[in-house]
Short mmCIF file of C-alpha atoms in Angstrom, two decimals:
data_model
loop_
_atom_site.label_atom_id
_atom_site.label_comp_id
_atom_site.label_asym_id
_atom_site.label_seq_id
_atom_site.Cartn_x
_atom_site.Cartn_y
_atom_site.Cartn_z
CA UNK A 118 26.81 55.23 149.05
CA UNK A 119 27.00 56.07 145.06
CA UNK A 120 27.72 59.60 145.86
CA UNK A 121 30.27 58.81 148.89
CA UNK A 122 32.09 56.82 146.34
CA UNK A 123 31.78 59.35 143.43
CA UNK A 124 33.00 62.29 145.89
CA UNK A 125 36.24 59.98 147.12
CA UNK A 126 37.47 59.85 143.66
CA UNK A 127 36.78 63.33 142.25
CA UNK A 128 39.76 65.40 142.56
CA UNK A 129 37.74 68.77 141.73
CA UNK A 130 35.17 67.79 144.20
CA UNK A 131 37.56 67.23 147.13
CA UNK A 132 38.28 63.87 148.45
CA UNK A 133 34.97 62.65 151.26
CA UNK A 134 37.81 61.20 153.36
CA UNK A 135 39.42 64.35 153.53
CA UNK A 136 36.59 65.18 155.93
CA UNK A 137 37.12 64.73 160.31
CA UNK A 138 35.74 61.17 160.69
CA UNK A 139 35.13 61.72 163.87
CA UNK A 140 33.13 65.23 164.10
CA UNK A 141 31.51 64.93 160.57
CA UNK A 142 31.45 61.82 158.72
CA UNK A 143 30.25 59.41 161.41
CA UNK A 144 27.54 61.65 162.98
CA UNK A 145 26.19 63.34 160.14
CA UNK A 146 26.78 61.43 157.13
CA UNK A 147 26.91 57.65 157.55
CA UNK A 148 24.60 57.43 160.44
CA UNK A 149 21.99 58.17 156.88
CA UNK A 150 23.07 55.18 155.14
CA UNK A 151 21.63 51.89 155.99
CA UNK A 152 23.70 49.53 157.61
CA UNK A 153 23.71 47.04 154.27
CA UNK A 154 25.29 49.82 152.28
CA UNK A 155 27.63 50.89 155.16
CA UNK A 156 28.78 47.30 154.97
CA UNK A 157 29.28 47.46 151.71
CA UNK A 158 31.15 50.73 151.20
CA UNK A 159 34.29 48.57 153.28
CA UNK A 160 35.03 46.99 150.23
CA UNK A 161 35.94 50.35 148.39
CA UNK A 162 38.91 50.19 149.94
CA UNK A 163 41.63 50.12 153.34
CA UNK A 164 40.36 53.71 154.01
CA UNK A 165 36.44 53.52 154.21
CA UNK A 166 37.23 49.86 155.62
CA UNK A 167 39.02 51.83 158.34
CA UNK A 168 36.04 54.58 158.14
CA UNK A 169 33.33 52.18 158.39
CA UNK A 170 34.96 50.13 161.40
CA UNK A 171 35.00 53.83 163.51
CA UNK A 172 31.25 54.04 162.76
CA UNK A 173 30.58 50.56 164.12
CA UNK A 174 32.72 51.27 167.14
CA UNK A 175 30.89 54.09 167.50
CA UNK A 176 27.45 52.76 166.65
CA UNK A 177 24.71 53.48 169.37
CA UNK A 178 21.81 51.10 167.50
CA UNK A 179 22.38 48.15 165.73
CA UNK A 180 19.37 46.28 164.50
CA UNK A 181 19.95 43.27 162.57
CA UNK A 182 16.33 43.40 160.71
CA UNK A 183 18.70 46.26 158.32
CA UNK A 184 20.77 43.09 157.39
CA UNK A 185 18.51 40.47 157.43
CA UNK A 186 17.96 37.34 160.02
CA UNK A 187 20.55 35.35 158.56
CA UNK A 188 23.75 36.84 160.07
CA UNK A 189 26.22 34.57 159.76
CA UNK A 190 27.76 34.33 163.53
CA UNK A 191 31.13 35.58 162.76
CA UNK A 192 30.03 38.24 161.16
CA UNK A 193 27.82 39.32 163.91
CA UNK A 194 31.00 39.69 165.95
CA UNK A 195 33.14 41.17 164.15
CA UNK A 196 30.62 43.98 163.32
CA UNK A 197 29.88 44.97 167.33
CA UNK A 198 34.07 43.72 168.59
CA UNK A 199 34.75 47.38 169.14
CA UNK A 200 31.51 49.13 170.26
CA UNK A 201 30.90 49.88 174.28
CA UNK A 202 28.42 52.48 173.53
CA UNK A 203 25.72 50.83 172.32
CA UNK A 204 22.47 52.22 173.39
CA UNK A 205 19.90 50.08 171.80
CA UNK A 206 20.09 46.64 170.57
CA UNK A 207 17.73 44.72 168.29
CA UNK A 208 17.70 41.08 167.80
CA UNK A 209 14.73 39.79 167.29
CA UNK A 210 14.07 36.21 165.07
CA UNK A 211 17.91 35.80 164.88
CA UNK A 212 16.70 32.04 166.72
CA UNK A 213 18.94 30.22 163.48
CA UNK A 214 22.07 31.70 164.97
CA UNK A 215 22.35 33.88 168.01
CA UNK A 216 23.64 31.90 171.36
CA UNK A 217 24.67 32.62 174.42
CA UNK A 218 28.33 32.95 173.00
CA UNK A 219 27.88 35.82 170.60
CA UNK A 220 25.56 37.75 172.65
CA UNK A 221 27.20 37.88 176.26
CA UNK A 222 30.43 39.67 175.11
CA UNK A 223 28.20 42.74 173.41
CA UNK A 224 26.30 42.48 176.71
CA UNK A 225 29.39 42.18 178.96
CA UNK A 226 30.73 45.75 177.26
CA UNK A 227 27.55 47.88 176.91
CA UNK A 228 26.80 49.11 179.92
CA UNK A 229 24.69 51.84 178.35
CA UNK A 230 21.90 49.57 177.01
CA UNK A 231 18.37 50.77 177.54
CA UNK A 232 16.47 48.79 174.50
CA UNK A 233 17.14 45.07 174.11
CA UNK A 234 14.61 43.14 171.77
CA UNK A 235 14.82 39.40 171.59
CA UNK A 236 11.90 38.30 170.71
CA UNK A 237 11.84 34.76 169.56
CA UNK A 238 15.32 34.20 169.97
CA UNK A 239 15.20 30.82 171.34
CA UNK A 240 18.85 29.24 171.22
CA UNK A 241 19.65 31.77 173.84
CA UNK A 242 19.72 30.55 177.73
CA UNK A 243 18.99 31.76 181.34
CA UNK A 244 22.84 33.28 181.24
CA UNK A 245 21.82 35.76 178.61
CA UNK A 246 19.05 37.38 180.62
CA UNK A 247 21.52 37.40 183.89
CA UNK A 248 24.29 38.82 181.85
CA UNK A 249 21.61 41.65 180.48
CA UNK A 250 20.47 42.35 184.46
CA UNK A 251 24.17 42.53 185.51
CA UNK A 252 25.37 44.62 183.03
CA UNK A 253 22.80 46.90 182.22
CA UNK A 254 21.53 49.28 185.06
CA UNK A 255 19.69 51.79 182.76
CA UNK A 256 17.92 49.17 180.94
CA UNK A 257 14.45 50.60 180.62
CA UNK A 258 12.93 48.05 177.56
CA UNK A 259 13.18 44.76 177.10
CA UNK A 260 11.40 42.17 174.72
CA UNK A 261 11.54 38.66 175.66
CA UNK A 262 8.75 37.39 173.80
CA UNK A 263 8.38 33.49 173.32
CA UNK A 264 11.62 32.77 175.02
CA UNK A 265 10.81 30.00 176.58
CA UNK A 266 14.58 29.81 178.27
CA UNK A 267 13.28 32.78 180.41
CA UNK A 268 12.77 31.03 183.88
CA UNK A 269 11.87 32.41 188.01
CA UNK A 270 15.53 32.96 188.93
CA UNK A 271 16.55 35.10 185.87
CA UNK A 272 13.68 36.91 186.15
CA UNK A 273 14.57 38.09 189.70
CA UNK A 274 18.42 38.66 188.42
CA UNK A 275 16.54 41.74 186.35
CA UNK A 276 14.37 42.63 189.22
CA UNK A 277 16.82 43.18 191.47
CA UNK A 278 19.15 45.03 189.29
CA UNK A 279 17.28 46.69 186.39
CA UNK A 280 14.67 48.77 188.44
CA UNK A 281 14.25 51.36 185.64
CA UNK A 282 12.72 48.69 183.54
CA UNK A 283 9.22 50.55 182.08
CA UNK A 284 8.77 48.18 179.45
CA UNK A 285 8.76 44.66 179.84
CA UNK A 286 7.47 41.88 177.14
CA UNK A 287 6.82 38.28 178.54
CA UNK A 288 4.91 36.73 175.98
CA UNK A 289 4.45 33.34 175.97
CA UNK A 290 7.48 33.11 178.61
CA UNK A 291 5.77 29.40 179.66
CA UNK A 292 8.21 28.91 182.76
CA UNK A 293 7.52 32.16 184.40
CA UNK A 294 4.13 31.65 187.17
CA UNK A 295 2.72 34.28 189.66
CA UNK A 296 5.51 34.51 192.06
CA UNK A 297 7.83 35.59 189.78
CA UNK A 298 5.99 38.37 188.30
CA UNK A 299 4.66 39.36 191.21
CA UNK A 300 8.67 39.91 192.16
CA UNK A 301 9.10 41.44 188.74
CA UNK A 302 6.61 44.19 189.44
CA UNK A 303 7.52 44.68 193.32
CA UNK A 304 10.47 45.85 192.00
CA UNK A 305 10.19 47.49 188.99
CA UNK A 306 7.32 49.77 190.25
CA UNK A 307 8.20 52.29 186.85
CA UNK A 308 6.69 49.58 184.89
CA UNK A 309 4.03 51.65 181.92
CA UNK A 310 3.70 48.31 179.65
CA UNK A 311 3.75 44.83 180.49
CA UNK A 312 2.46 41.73 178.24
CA UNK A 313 1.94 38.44 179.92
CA UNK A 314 0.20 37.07 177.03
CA UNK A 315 -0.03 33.28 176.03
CA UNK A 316 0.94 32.26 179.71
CA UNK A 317 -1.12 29.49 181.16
CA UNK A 318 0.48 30.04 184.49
CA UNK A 319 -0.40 33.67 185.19
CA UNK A 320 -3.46 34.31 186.69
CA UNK A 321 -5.22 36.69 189.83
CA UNK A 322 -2.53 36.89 191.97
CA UNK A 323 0.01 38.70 189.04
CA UNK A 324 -2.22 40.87 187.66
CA UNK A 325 -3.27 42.30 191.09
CA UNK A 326 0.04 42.77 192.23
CA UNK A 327 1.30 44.82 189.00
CA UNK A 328 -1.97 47.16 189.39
CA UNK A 329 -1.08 47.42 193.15
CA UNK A 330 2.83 48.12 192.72
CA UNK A 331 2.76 49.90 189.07
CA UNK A 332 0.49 52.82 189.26
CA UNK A 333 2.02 54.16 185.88
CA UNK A 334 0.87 51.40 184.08
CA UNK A 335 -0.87 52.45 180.62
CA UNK A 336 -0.52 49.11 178.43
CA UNK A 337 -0.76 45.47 179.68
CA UNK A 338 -1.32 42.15 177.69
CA UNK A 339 -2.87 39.39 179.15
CA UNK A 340 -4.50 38.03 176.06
CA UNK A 341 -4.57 34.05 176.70
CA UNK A 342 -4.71 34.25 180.35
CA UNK A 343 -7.33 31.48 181.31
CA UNK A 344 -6.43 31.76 184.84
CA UNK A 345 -7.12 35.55 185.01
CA UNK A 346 -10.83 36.33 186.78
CA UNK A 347 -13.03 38.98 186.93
CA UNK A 348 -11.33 40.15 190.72
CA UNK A 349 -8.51 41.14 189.19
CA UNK A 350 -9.18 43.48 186.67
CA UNK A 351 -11.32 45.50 188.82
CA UNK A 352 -8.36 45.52 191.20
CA UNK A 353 -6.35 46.93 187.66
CA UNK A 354 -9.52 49.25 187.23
CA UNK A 355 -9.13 50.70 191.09
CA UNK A 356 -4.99 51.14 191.29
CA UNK A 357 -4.40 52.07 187.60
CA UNK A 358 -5.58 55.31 186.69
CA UNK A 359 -3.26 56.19 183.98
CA UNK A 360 -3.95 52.93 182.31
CA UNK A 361 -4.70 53.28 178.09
CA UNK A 362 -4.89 49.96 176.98
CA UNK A 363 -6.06 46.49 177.99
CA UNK A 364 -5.80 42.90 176.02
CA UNK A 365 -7.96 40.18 177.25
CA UNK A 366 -8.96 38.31 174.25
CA UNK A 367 -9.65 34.41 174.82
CA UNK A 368 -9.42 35.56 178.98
CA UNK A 369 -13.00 33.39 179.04
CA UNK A 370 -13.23 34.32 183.16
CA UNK A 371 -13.37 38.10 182.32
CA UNK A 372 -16.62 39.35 181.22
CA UNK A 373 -18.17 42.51 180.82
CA UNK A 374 -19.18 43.07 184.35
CA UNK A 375 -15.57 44.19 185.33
CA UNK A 376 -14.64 45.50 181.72
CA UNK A 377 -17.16 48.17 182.01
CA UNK A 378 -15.47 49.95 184.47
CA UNK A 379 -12.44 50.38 182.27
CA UNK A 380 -15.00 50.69 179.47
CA UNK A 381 -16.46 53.20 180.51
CA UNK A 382 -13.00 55.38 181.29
CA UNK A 383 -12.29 55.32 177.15
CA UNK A 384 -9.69 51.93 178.29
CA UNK A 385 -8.61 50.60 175.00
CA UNK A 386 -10.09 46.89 175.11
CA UNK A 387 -9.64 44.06 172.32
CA UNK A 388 -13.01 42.74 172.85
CA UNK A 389 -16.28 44.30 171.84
CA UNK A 390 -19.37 45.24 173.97
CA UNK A 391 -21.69 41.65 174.50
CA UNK A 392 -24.42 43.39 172.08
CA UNK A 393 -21.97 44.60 169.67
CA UNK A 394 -20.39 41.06 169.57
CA UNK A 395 -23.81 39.56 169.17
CA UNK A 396 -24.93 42.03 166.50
CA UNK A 397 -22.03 41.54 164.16
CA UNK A 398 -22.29 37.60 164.65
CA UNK A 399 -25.63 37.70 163.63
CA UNK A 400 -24.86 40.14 160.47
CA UNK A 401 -21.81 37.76 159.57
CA UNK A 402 -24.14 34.45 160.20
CA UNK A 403 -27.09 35.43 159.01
CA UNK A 404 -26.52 38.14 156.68
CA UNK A 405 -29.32 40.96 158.38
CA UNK A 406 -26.51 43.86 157.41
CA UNK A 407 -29.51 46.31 155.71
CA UNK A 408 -31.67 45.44 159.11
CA UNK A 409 -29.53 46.06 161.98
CA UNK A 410 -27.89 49.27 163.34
CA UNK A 411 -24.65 48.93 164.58
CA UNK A 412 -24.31 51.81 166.71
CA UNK A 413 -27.07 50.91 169.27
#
């Protein structure tokens, strides 16, 4: 930003706004700055104000981690009033500020949208997620993670209209049971990675249907599952071939019977063989480290 500012007022050097906006300064000069500084530079003066607003209009990521979580709402508006080709949009923790009113008009006029992260935003409601199915075909990743707001008949709104969907994140969704992920993946058949994690209500009956209608699966979550059995992940073992990683951590119906299938295809698992679990117990209870070999 120093040196944008030091070439604008340089008469020998030329003048930086001398350049096309358009064809050079937006694509291949600003889009290097972070957004902070970008924000920043308005305040030079009317011209890089003017500058900086065709960069936001033109803007195909905005992530407001590069600001900070404390956007104040306005602000938030004003930055994205212009923009309709945003591509991917990044929101996640904004839960002190970001409603249903400052996110459905960026919604309503990017159609172009295949990223949306939202993790944890929790003032948002059951519109937001209808809005995001209604106005983004092309959607293909999506983080919902401990919104809560996320209920059955949103759910199906994305279903039936975001079928590209190949990443979806559910965590600790509480509303959301069975029959609505069963829906989910019926649908979305393109689905690679799926978390269902810290969701009491999801148990045999989702997890066989996502291994039955997903066959590109590679990543799914189901980490505090309590209702998920053994059954079902040798159904995931028999109708997911291409699948890299699994995450069944405090799943205390799944044992090692039907994880040594997957086990034994090089499956990424989050819990350790019974003996190597009992061997490092014992070294951390007991201290037998110099007596015990670990690769048994």
């Amino acid at each position: 930003a120093l040196w944008c500012l030091r070439m604008s007022v340089t008469p020998t050097r030329g003048c930086l706004l001398d350049l096309p906006w358009e064809d050079i300064l937006v694509p291949h000069i600003l889009c290097h700055l972070p957004l902070q500084q970008l924000l920043s530079l308005q305040r030079v003066s009317k011209s890089f104000q003017s500058l900086i607003q065709l960069y936001l209009a033109n803007m195909r990521c905005f992530d407001s981690s590069q600001i900070g979580p404390a956007i104040p709402r306005a602000a938030f508006v004003n930055l994205l009033k212009d923009n309709e080709v945003l591509q991917r949009l990044a929101l996640q923790n904004c839960s002190d500020w970001l409603t249903d009113r400052e996110l459905l008009p960026v919604i309503g006029q990017n159609h172009h949208l295949h990223q949306i992260q939202l993790k944890g935003c929790a003032q948002l409601s059951r519109h937001a997620l209808v809005a995001i199915s209604l106005s983004c075909p092309n959607l293909r990743q999506l983080s919902l993670a401990h919104c809560e707001w996320v209920d059955s008949l949103s759910l199906r709104s994305l279903a039936d209209h975001c079928k590209a969907l190949e990443a979806v994140d559910l965590t600790a969704c509480r509303q959301l049971k069975d029959e609505a992920i069963c829906y989910l993946v019926q649908k979305c058949s393109r689905l690679k990675s799926l978390s269902l994690a810290v969701n009491a209500n999801v148990g045999d009956a989702a997890v066989e249907e996502t291994a039955k209608c997903c066959p590109e699966l590679e990543h799914l979550d189901l980490t505090g599952c309590l209702r998920v059995k053994n059954d079902s992940i040798r159904v995931l073992a028999e109708y997911c071939p291409k699948l890299r990683s699994l995450k069944v951590k405090h799943c205390h119906n799944v044992a090692e019977s039907s994880l040594s299938i997957l086990r034994s295809r090089g499956v990424e698992l989050d819990v350790e063989p019974p003996l190597q679990r009992a061997l490092v117990l014992l070294q951390d209870v007991v201290g037998f480290a110099p007596f015990i070999n670990l690769q048994i």
